Short mmCIF file of C-alpha atoms and ligand atoms in Angstrom, two decimals:
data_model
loop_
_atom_site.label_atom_id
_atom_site.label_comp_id
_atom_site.label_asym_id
_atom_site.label_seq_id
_atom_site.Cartn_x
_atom_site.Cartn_y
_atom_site.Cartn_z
CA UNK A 17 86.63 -60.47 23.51
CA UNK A 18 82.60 -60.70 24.42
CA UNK A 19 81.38 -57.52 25.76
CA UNK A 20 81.10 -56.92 29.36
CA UNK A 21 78.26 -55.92 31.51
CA UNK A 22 78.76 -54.29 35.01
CA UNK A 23 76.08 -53.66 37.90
CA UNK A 24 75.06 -50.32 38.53
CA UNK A 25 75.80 -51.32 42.32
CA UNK A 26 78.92 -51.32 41.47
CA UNK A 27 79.89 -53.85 43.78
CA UNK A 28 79.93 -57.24 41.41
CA UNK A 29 82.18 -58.69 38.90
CA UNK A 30 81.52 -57.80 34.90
CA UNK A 31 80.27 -60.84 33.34
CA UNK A 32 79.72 -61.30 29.54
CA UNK A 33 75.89 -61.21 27.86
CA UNK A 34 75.26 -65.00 28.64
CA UNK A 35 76.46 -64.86 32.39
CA UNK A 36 74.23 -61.41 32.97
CA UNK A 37 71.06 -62.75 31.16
CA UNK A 38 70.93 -66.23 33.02
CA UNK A 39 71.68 -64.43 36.17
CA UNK A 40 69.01 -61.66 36.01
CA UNK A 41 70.16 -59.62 39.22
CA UNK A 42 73.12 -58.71 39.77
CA UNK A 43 74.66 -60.68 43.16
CA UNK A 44 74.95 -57.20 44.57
CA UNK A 45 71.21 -56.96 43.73
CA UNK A 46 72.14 -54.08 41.30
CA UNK A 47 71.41 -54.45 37.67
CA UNK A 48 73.87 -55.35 34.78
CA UNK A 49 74.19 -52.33 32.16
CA UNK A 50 77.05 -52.82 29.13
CA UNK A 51 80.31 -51.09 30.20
CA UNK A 52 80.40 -49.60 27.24
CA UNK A 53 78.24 -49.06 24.02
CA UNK A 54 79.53 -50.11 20.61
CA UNK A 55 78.74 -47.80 17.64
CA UNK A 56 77.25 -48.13 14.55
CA UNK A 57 79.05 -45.84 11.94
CA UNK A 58 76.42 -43.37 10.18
CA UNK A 59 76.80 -45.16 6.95
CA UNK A 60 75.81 -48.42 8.87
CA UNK A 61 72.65 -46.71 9.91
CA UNK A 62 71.79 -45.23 6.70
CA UNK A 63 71.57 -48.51 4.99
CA UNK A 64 68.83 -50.05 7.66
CA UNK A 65 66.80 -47.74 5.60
CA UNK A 66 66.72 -51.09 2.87
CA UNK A 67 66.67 -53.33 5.41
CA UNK A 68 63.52 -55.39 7.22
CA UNK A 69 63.02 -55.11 10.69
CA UNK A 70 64.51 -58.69 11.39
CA UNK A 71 67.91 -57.60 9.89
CA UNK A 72 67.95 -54.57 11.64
CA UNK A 73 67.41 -56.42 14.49
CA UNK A 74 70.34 -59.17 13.69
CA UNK A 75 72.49 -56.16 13.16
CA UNK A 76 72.12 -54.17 16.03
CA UNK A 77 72.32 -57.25 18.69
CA UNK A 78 75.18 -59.27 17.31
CA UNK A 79 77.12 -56.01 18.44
CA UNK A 80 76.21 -57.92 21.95
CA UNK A 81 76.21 -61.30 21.00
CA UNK A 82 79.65 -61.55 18.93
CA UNK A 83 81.92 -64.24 20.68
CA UNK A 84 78.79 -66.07 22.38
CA UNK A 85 75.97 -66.74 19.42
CA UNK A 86 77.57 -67.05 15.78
CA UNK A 87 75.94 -64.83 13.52
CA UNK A 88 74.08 -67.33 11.72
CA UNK A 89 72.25 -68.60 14.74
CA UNK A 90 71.42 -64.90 15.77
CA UNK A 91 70.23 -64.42 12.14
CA UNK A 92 67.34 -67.37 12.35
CA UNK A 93 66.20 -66.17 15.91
CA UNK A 94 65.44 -62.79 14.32
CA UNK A 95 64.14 -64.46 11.86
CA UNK A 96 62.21 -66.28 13.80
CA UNK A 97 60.92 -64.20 16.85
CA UNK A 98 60.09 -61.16 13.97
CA UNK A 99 57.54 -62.11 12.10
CA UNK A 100 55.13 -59.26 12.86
CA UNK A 101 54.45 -56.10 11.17
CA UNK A 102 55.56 -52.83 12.62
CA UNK A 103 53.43 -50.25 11.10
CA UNK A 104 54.46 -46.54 11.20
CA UNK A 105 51.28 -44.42 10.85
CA UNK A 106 51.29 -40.79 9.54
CA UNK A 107 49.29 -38.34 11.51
CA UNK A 108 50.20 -34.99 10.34
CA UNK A 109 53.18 -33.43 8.90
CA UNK A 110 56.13 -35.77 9.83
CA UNK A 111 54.57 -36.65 13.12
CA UNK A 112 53.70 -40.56 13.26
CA UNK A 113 52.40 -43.23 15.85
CA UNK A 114 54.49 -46.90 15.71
CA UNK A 115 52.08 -49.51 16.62
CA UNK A 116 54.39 -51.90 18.67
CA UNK A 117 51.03 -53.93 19.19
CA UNK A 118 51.11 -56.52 16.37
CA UNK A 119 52.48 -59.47 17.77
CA UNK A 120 51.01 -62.37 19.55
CA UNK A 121 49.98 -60.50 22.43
CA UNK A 122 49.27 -57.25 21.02
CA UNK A 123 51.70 -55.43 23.43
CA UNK A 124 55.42 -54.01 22.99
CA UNK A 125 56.27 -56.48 25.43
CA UNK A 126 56.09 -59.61 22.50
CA UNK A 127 59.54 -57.71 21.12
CA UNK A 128 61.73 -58.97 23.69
CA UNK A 129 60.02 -62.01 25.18
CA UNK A 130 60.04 -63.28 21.82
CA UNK A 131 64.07 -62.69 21.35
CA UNK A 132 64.59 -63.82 25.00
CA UNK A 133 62.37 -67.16 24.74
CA UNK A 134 65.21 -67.93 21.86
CA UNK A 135 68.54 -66.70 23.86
CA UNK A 136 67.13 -68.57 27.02
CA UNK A 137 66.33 -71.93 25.06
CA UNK A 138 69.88 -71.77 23.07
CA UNK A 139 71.54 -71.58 26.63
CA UNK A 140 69.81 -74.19 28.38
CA UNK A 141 70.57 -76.76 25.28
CA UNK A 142 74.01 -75.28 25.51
CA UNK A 143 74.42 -76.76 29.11
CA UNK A 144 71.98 -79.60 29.00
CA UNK A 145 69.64 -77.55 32.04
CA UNK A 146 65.94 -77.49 32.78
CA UNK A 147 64.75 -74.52 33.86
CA UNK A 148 61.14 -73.17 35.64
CA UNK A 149 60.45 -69.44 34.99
CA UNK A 150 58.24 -68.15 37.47
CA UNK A 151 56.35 -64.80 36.93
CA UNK A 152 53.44 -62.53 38.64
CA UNK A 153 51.49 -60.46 36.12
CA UNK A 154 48.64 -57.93 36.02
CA UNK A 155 47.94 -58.62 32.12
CA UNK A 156 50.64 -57.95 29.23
CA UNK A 157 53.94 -59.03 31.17
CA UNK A 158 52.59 -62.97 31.69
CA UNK A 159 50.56 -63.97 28.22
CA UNK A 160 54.24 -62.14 26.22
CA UNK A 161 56.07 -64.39 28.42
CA UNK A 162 53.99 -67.69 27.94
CA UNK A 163 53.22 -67.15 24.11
CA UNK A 164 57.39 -66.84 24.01
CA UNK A 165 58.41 -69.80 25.66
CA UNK A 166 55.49 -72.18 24.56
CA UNK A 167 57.38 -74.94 23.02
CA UNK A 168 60.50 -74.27 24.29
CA UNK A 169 61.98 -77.01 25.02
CA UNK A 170 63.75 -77.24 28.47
CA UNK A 171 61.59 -74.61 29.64
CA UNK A 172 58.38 -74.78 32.36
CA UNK A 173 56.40 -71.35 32.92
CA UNK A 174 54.53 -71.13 35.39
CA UNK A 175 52.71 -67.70 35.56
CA UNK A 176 50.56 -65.95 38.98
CA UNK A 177 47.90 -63.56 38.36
CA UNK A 178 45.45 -62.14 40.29
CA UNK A 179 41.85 -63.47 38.74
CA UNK A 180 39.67 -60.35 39.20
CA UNK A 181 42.33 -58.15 37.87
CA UNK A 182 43.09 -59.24 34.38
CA UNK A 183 40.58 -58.29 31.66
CA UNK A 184 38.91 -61.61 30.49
CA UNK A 185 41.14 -60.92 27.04
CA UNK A 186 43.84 -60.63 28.87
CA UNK A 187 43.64 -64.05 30.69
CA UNK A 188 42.74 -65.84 27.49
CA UNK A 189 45.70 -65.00 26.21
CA UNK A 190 47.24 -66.99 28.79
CA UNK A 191 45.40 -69.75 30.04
CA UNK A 192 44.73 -71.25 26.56
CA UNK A 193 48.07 -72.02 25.43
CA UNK A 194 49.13 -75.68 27.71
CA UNK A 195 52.27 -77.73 27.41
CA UNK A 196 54.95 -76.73 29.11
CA UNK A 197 52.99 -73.53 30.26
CA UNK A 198 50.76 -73.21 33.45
CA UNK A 199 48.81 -70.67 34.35
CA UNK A 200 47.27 -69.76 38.57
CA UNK A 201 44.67 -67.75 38.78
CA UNK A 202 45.06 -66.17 42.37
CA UNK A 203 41.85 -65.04 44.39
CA UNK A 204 43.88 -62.41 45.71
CA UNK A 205 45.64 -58.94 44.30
CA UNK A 206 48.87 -58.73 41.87
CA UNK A 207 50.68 -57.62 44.86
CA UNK A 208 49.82 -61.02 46.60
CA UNK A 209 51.20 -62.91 43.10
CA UNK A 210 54.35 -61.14 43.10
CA UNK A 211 55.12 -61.65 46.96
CA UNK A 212 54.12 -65.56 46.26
CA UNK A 213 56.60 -65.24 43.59
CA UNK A 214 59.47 -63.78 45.44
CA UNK A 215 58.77 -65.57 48.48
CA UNK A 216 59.18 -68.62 45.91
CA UNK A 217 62.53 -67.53 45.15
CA UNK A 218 63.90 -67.29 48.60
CA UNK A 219 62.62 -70.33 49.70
CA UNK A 220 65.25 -72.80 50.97
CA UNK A 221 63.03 -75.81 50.40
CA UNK A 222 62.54 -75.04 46.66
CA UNK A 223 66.77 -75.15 46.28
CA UNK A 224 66.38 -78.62 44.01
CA UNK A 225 64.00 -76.51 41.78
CA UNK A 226 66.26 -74.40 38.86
CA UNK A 227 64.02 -70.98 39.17
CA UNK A 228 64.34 -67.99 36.98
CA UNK A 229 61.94 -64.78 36.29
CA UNK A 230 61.49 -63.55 33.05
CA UNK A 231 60.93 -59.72 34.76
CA UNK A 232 62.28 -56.33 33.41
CA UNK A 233 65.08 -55.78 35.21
CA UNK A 234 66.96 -58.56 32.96
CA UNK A 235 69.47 -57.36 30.15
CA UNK A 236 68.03 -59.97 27.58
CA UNK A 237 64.91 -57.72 27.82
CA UNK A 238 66.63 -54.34 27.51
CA UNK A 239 68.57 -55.02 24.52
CA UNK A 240 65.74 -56.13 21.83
CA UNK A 241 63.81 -52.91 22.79
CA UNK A 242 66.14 -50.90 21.18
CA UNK A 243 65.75 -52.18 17.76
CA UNK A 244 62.72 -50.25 17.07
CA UNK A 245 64.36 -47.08 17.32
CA UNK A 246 66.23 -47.68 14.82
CA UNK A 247 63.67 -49.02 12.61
CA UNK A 248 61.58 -45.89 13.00
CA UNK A 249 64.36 -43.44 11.99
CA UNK A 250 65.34 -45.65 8.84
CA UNK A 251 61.89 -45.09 7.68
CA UNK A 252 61.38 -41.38 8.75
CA UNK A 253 64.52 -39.89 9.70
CA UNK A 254 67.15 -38.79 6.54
CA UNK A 255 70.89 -40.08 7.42
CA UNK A 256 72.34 -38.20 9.90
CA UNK A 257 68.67 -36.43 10.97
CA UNK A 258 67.74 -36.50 14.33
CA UNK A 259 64.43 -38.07 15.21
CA UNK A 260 62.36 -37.54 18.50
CA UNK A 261 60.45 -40.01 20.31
CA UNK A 262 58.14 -40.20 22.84
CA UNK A 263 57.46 -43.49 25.11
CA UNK A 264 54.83 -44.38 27.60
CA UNK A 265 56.61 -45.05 30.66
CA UNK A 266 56.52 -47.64 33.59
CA UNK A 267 59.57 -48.81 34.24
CA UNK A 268 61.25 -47.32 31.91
CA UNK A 269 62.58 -50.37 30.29
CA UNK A 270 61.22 -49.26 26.44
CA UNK A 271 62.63 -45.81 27.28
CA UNK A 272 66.05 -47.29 27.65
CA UNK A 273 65.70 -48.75 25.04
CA UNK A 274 65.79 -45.48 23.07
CA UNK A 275 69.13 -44.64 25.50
CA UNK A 276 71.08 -47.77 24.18
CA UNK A 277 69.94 -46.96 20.79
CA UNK A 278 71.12 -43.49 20.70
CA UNK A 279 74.46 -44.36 22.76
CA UNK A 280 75.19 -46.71 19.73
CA UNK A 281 75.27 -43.56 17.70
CA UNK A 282 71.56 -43.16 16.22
CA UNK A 283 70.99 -39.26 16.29
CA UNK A 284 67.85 -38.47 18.50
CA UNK A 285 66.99 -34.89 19.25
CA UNK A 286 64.67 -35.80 22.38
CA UNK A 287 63.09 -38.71 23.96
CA UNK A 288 59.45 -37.53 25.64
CA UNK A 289 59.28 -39.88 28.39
CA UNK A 290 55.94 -39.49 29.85
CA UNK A 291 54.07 -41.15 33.00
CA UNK A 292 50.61 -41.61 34.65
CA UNK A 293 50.23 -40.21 37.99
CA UNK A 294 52.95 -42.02 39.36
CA UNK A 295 55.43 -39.05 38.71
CA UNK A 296 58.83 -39.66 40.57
CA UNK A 297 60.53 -39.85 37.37
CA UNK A 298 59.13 -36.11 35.81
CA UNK A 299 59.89 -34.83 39.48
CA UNK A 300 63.03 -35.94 40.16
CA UNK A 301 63.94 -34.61 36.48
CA UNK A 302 63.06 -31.39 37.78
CA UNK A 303 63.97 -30.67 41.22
CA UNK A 304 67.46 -33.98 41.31
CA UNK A 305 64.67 -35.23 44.51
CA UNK A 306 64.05 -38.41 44.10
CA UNK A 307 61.15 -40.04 46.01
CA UNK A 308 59.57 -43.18 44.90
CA UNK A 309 55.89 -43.58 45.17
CA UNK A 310 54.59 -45.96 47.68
CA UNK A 311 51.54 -47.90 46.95
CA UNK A 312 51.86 -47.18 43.31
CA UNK A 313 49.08 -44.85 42.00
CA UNK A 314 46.09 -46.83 40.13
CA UNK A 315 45.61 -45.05 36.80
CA UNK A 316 44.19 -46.06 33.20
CA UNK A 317 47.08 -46.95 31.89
CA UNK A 318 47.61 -49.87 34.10
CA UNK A 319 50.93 -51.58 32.79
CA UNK A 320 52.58 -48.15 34.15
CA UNK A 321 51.52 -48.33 37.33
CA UNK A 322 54.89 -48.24 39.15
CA UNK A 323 55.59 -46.59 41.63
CA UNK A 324 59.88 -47.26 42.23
CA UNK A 325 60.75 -47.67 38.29
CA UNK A 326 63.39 -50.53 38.54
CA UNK A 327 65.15 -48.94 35.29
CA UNK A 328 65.92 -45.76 36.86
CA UNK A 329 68.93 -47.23 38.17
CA UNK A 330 70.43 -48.14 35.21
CA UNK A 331 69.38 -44.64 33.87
CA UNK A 332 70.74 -43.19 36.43
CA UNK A 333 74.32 -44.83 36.11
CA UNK A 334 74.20 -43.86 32.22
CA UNK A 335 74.12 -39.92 33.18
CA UNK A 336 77.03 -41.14 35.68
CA UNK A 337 75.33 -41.13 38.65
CA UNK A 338 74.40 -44.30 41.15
CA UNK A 339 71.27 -45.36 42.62
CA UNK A 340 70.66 -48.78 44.75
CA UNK A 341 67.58 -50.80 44.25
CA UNK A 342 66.00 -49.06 47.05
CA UNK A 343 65.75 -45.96 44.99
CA UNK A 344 68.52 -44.04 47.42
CA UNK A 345 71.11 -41.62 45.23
CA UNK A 346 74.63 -42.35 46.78
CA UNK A 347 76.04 -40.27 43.58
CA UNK A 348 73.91 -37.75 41.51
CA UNK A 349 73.93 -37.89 37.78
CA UNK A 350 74.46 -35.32 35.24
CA UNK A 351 70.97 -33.52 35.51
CA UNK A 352 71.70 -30.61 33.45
CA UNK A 353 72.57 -33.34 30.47
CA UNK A 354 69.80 -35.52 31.41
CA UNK A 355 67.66 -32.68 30.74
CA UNK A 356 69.10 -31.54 27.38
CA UNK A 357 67.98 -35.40 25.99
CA UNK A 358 65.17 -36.05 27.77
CA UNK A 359 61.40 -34.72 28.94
CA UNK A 360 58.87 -36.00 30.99
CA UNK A 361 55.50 -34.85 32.13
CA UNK A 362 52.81 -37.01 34.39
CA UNK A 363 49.07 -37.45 32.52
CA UNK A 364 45.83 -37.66 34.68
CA UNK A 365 43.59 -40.21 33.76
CA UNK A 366 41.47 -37.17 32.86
CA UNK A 367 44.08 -35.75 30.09
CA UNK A 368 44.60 -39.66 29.10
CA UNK A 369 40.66 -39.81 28.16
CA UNK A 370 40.13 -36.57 26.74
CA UNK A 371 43.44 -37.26 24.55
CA UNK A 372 41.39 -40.52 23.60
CA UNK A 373 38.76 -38.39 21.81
CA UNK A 374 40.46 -35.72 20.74
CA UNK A 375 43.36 -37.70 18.99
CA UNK A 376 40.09 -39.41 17.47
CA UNK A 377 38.21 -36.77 16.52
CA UNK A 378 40.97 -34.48 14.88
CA UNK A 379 42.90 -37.59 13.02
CA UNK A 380 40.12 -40.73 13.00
CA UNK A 381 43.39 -42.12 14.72
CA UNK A 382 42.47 -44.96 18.06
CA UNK A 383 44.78 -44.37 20.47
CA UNK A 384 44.19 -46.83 23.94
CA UNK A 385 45.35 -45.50 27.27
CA UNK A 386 49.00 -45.85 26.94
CA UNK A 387 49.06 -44.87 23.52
CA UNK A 388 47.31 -41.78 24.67
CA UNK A 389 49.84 -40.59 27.54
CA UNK A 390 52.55 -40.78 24.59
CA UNK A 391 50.76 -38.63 22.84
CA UNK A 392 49.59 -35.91 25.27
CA UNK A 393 53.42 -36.30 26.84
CA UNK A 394 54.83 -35.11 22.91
CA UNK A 395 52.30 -32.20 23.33
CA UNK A 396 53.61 -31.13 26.75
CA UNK A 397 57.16 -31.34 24.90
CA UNK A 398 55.57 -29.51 22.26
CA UNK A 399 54.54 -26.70 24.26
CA UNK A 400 58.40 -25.92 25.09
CA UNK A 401 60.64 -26.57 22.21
CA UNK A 402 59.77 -26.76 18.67
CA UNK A 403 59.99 -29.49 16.29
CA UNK A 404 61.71 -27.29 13.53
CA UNK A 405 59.95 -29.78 11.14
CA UNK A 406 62.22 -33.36 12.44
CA UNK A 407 60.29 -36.71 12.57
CA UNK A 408 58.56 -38.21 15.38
CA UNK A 409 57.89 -41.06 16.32
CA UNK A 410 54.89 -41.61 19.38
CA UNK A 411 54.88 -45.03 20.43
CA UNK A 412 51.27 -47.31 20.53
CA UNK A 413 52.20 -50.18 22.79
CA UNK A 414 49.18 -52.11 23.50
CA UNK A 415 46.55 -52.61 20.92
CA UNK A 416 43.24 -50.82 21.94
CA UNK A 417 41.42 -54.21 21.69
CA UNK A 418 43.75 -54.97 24.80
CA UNK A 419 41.20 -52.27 26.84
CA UNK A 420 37.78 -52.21 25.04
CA UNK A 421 36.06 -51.29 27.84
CA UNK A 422 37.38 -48.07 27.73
CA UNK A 423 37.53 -47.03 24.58
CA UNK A 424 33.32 -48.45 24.29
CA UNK A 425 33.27 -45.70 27.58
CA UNK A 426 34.23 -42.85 25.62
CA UNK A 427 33.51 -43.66 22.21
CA UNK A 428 30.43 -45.68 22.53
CA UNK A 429 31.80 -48.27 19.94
CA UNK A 430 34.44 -50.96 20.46
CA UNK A 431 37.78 -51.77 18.75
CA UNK A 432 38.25 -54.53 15.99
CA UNK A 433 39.78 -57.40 17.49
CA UNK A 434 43.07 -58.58 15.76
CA UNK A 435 43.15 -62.00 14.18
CA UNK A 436 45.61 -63.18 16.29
CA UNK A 437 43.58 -62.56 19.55
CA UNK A 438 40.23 -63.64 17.90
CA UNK A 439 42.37 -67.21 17.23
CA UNK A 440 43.55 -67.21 20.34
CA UNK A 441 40.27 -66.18 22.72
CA UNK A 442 38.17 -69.19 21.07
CA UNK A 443 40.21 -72.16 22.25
CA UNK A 444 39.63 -73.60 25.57
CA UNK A 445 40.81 -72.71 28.91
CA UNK A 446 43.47 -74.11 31.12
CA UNK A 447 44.31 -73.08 34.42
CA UNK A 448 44.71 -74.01 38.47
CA UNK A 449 42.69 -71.79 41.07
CA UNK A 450 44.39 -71.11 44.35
CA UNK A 451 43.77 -69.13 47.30
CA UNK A 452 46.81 -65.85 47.82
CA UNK A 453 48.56 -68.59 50.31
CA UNK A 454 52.28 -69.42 50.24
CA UNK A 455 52.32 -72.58 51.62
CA UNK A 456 49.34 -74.13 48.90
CA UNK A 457 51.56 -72.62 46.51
CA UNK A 458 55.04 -74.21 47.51
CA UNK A 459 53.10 -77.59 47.62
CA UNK A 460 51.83 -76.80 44.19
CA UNK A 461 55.55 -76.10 42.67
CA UNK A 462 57.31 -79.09 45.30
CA UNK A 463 54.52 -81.26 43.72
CA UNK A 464 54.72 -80.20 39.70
CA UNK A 465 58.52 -81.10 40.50
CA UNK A 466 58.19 -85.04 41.36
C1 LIG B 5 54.72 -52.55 30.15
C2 LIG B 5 53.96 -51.55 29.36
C3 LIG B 5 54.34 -50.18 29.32
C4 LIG B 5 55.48 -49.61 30.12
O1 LIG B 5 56.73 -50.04 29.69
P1 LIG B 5 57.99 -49.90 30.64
O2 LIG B 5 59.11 -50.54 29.93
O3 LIG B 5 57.63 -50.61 31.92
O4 LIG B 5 58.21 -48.43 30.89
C5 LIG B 5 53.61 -49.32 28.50
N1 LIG B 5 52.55 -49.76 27.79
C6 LIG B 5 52.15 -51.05 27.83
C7 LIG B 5 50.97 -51.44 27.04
C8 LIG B 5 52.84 -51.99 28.59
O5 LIG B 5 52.43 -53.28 28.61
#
């Protein structure tokens, strides 16, 4: 019997993996959550310390996938999407950073685009189906998405973004690849791409058009990110020793990552969960107050710029509580718990630069801005409960070539470029210009349709 997942509205059937990843939302508009965690015996975990990070990987999701992907299938997608290095750097004492950065995009985000590019195209073959994914981005979310599904057959992306936003890095990494991926540069703001994009979605004359997002809220994008939490702690951690991590947070999608991992039994003494100046998360933890932030706060760290963290919910429901997608608490979770396993504290863009050259200047180590909120969030931590000598792990999730102007602005010299990006940046562009109007853009999609 598959696994069930349930919505934390509560108000939907439980449908198994394959049913809640080609759905996305829930129908009650809640989002699905497994209704119940299966555990890894300690022994199990001990021997990932032999293992590479594919198998790991393999091991940990078939717990998901048993009864809808045989194992051998799952195998060759891990295979497959993991190619990538996942360096653990030592810093001092048994404190390290994990540079999630090295695949093709150079962001964390590659980790589960890649493994949901694979579960998506096995599905569609499945059923014989043809399928658009339509996405807004403001930089890491779009070129993951696009390098993942390039290729795949039975697939058409078609990503938004807004053209003065995106770093001109950041758009290469988009608008070179072609084939079944298209890129729209909007003369307009991300908020403009993602209300063409949901506008899109409700749209009664694009009903003969199969859409689908690739956004955070889905399952299929959850799961993967908890595999690197237990990669980390079979390096640095001894068997049964608990490990603490701390996560740049936006969402908070990588952060539950770290929740599934340790509710499938990996010990974890704390998970630092630190934002930017959009704080609702670090205040509600504090006072059981929620109040979302409305316009989202511009800091450095722009892929955390979030002002309602969609994740919460599910976060929320883990702790036993319930929250709808408007952020309202109709049940409040177990605080006092929530606080034993987790910490959070906000990080000015001021803290986030002078953590920059500090972190440089004690360690030669480069930190870029969300990097750099990880790290000044495990100091916070730091200042209230000891480490008693356990491992950490601080997570990198962007490579600092991602945001050179920055680190030229306070270091006066600019990051190596990894080969992947260098490859990448050289080849021609490819992309459509429109103006941040719905009705060019339903013409565009009724028209790439014919
Ligand atoms: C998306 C992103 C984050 C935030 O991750 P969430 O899962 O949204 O909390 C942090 N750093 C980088 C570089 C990102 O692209």
């Amino acid at each position: 019997m598959a696994l069930l997942f349930r919505s934390t509205n509560e108000q939907s059937p439980a449908v198994n993996l394959r049913e809640a990843f080609l759905a996305g939302l829930a129908p009650d508009r809640g989002l699905y959550f497994p209704e119940k965690f299966p555990q890894l015996a300690p022994e199990e975990i001990a021997a990932f310390a032999q293992l590479p990070y594919h198998e790991i990987a393999c091991r940990v999701l078939s717990r998901y996938t048993d009864g809808i992907i045989s194992a051998e299938a799952l195998a060759a997608m891990c295979r497959d999407a993991y190619t990538f290095d996942v360096p653990l750097e030592k810093v001092y004492d048994r404190v390290h950073v994990m540079r999630l950065d090295q695949g093709p995009t150079a962001s964390f985000k590659d980790f589960a685009a890649q493994m949901m590019a694979r579960l998506m195209g096995r599905f569609l073959k499945e059923d014989g189906k043809q399928l658009t994914i339509l996405t807004a981005t403001s930089g890491d979310t779009g070129s993951a998405v696009a390098h993942a599904f390039h290729k795949i057959p039975g697939v058409r992306v078609i990503v938004l973004f807004p053209f003065d936003e995106v770093s001109v890095s950041q758009r290469k990494l988009m608008t070179v690849l072609k084939d079944n991926i298209r890129t729209v540069a909007i003369d307009g703001k991300f908020d403009d791409c993602q209300a063409m994009v949901k506008q899109a979605f409700a749209d009664p004359a694009l009903k003969h058009i199969p859409l689908s997002s690739a956004n955070s809220i889905n399952i299929g994008r959850l799961l993967p990110q908890s595999v690197y939490y237990f990669y980390a702690a079979s390096r640095l951690a001894k068997p049964g020793e608990p490990i603490v991590f701390s996560i740049p947070s936006g969402n908070f999608g990588d952060m539950m990552g770290s929740v599934v991992a340790r509710a499938m039994g990996l010990p974890v003494r704390k998970i630092v969960a630190p934002v930017n100046d959009n704080d609702a998360f670090p205040r509600f933890l504090s006072t059981g107050v929620y109040e979302k932030i409305s316009p989202s706060r511009n800091s450095l760290s722009n892929a955390m710029n979030v002002g309602h963290p969609s994740n919460l919910a599910r976060l929320v429901a883990f702790y036993g509580g319930q929250m709808d997608e408007t952020g309202r608490i109709h049940r409040q979770p177990d605080l006092d718990a929530m606080r034993r396993d987790i910490f959070s504290s906000s990080v000015s863009d001021a803290r986030t630069r002078e953590t920059i050259c500090e972190v440089w200047a004690k360690y030669e180590l480069l930190l870029e801005p969300h990097g750099a909120v990880a790290w000044r969030g495990f100091l916070d931590w730091q200042a209230r409960e000891p480490l008693n000598g356990l491992p950490a792990a601080i997570l990198e999730t962007a490579n600092p070539a991602k945001f050179p102007e920055e680190i030229e602005k306070n270091m006066g010299w600019s990051p190596d470029v990894p080969a992947a990006m260098t490859a990448a940046i050289q080849q021609p562009e490819d992309f459509d210009r429109m103006s941040a109007d719905y009705g060019k853009f339903r013409d565009y999609l009724v028209a790439k349709h014919r």
